[in-house]
Amino acid sequence: MVSKEDIQIKPGKLFINGKWVDSVSGKTFDVLNPATEEVLTSVAEGDKADIDLAVSAARKAFEKGPWKKMDARERGKILLKIMELIEKNKDELALLETMDNGKPISETTNADLPLVIDCLLYYAGWADKIHGETIPVRGEYFNYTTREPVGVVGQIVPWNFPLLMAAWKIAPALACGNTVVFKPAEQTPLTVLRLGEICQEAGLPDGVLNIVPGYGPTAGAALAEHMDVDKIAFTGENATGQIIMRAASKNLKRISLELGGKSPNIVFADSDIDSAVAGAMTGIFFNQGEVCCAGSRLFIEKSIHDEFVEKLSDKTAGMRVGDPVDADTQMGAQVSKEQFDKILGYIDAGKQEGAKLVTGGERCGERGYFIKPTIFDAVDNNMKIAREEIFGPVVSTISFDDIDEMVRQSNLSIFGLAAAVWTKDIKKAHRLARDLKAGTIWINTYNAFDAASPFGGFKQSGFGRELGVHALELYTQVKSVWINLGS
Ligand code: ADP
């Protein structure tokens, strides 16, 4: 086991063209541990000038470097090497993520890191299997297609799964032969900077991956509007997604957006109640509720409502919230003071709107951004806490007795990222899988993920699918070639 004392967190730099450099402005910003409110280190603050340098390095690496021309299988081998080095350093990376983000070590060890490794392995395997088609066109022609990389890709991610979001974006982009300029969230740049070192060690050519930590309206905006970036992939808030879409329109970049959610988690009376209680908790309290697909609206069939809420509240009140580095901790700290205040604001709004606070509803301890896991009962689907994404450990329960009305309410959201259904009735399960408007449907489970299965949103939860074969669509473009076989 790696302990806190074993980790030496050095000041972070920008990773541009294979070199670790200061920002052009010389500015830096502090990165905090949200569990202790202490400064972990300072990191070079990238800005427009640094994004310009990173984009030109990525362009040069794309047009002239070995990456695009290299045998696809060799690219796959480098991705595999990156995977192996992540695996070798997984305890250190898990702890670094926990210290930077505030999430429990049990989650970084058992969820984040295994999923990161899985993602690298999966896309390493794709590198040499991306190919075109031959098409039986009319006339004396031979027609075929090729699938080519898009070019220089800009990627902007949030702070809730810093390394995992990096893997979801960087692995498919590189497997397809693109070069990347990556901007981590300003709250959590540390693990992706470590990934930069790992990529170097694995032999990734200079300029193929560039990492520019910095703030959204400066570094992020410069990347989104850059005229020499061919594609932008973004995960984050809806309002930021709209800004990015506008910025990307300047040179009509391809874009893919993975935005917010207000996912319904639906429990029927004929479900296995104990599993559904556990699923309701995973759905909302995993990662302190800082999950875009969190099951934040819990629809419970009326006949089991009281029993279910009682069981849920007993278990929730007994959750171990505290030091994220402690292996027994179940819920850690919210990522920042800003997020902490925002969640407490939503809790106040819930109380004011007349929802019934069952448990939680306040901060936990005096130091660090901890919030008690919170359940609001008797929530109306029109209340603010049921409509807006809280991104915290706050669940709203809504009881139902009519399936059609419940489905209507479930779908009555601007979002459509995920939904879950708990029932033993196979017909009901499939019917709801058909009728719920969401990019992911979980039946008798929650938060199941695999690098091979696509993830993304319906409606305002975004567009484009990450993971699986679908991500290859995001990072390639098709060329159609015609050859005249006639005279
Ligand atoms: P949050 O407010 O919860 O941090 P955001 O969607 O604002 O969520 O942040 C996700 C990512 O988007 C972060 O890396 C952030 O720096 C970046 N970002 C924020 N604002 C902008 C912007 N105007 N242009 C580009 N990126 C941005």
PDB file of N, CA and C in Angstrom, residues 159 237 290 334-344 371 390-392:
ATOM      1  N   TRP A 159     -14.149  17.835 -12.904  1.00  0.00           N
ATOM      2  CA  TRP A 159     -13.325  17.410 -11.777  1.00  0.00           C
ATOM      3  C   TRP A 159     -13.861  16.164 -11.069  1.00  0.00           C
ATOM      4  N   GLU A 237     -20.897  20.979 -17.325  1.00  0.00           N
ATOM      5  CA  GLU A 237     -22.228  21.575 -17.124  1.00  0.00           C
ATOM      6  C   GLU A 237     -22.883  22.005 -18.435  1.00  0.00           C
ATOM      7  N   GLU A 290     -21.471  13.430  -6.976  1.00  0.00           N
ATOM      8  CA  GLU A 290     -20.892  14.252  -8.043  1.00  0.00           C
ATOM      9  C   GLU A 290     -20.735  13.390  -9.294  1.00  0.00           C
ATOM     10  N   GLN A 334     -16.885  16.873  -0.750  1.00  0.00           N
ATOM     11  CA  GLN A 334     -17.234  17.486  -2.037  1.00  0.00           C
ATOM     12  C   GLN A 334     -15.965  18.159  -2.564  1.00  0.00           C
ATOM     13  N   VAL A 335     -15.910  18.379  -3.855  1.00  0.00           N
ATOM     14  CA  VAL A 335     -14.622  18.753  -4.453  1.00  0.00           C
ATOM     15  C   VAL A 335     -14.125  20.135  -4.060  1.00  0.00           C
ATOM     16  N   SER A 336     -15.037  21.080  -3.783  1.00  0.00           N
ATOM     17  CA  SER A 336     -14.591  22.460  -3.552  1.00  0.00           C
ATOM     18  C   SER A 336     -15.588  23.196  -2.680  1.00  0.00           C
ATOM     19  N   LYS A 337     -15.170  24.333  -2.192  1.00  0.00           N
ATOM     20  CA  LYS A 337     -16.041  25.193  -1.377  1.00  0.00           C
ATOM     21  C   LYS A 337     -17.239  25.634  -2.229  1.00  0.00           C
ATOM     22  N   GLU A 338     -16.957  25.931  -3.475  1.00  0.00           N
ATOM     23  CA  GLU A 338     -18.026  26.401  -4.373  1.00  0.00           C
ATOM     24  C   GLU A 338     -19.120  25.334  -4.513  1.00  0.00           C
ATOM     25  N   GLN A 339     -18.690  24.109  -4.719  1.00  0.00           N
ATOM     26  CA  GLN A 339     -19.632  23.001  -4.884  1.00  0.00           C
ATOM     27  C   GLN A 339     -20.377  22.721  -3.576  1.00  0.00           C
ATOM     28  N   PHE A 340     -19.625  22.776  -2.488  1.00  0.00           N
ATOM     29  CA  PHE A 340     -20.169  22.568  -1.143  1.00  0.00           C
ATOM     30  C   PHE A 340     -21.289  23.592  -0.879  1.00  0.00           C
ATOM     31  N   ASP A 341     -21.015  24.870  -1.160  1.00  0.00           N
ATOM     32  CA  ASP A 341     -22.023  25.925  -0.935  1.00  0.00           C
ATOM     33  C   ASP A 341     -23.229  25.744  -1.844  1.00  0.00           C
ATOM     34  N   LYS A 342     -22.966  25.326  -3.076  1.00  0.00           N
ATOM     35  CA  LYS A 342     -24.061  25.149  -4.041  1.00  0.00           C
ATOM     36  C   LYS A 342     -25.018  24.053  -3.556  1.00  0.00           C
ATOM     37  N   ILE A 343     -24.451  22.960  -3.053  1.00  0.00           N
ATOM     38  CA  ILE A 343     -25.284  21.840  -2.589  1.00  0.00           C
ATOM     39  C   ILE A 343     -26.097  22.263  -1.357  1.00  0.00           C
ATOM     40  N   LEU A 344     -25.429  22.954  -0.426  1.00  0.00           N
ATOM     41  CA  LEU A 344     -26.164  23.418   0.773  1.00  0.00           C
ATOM     42  C   LEU A 344     -27.283  24.377   0.364  1.00  0.00           C
ATOM     43  N   ILE A 371     -20.525  16.784   3.371  1.00  0.00           N
ATOM     44  CA  ILE A 371     -21.965  16.978   3.541  1.00  0.00           C
ATOM     45  C   ILE A 371     -22.589  15.627   3.866  1.00  0.00           C
ATOM     46  N   ILE A 390     -28.136  18.813  -8.924  1.00  0.00           N
ATOM     47  CA  ILE A 390     -27.505  19.298  -7.691  1.00  0.00           C
ATOM     48  C   ILE A 390     -26.026  18.924  -7.661  1.00  0.00           C
ATOM     49  N   PHE A 391     -25.701  17.789  -8.205  1.00  0.00           N
ATOM     50  CA  PHE A 391     -24.324  17.280  -8.239  1.00  0.00           C
ATOM     51  C   PHE A 391     -23.791  17.121  -6.815  1.00  0.00           C
ATOM     52  N   GLY A 392     -24.625  16.537  -5.964  1.00  0.00           N
ATOM     53  CA  GLY A 392     -24.236  16.307  -4.582  1.00  0.00           C
ATOM     54  C   GLY A 392     -25.061  15.162  -4.016  1.00  0.00           C
TER      55      GLY A 392
END
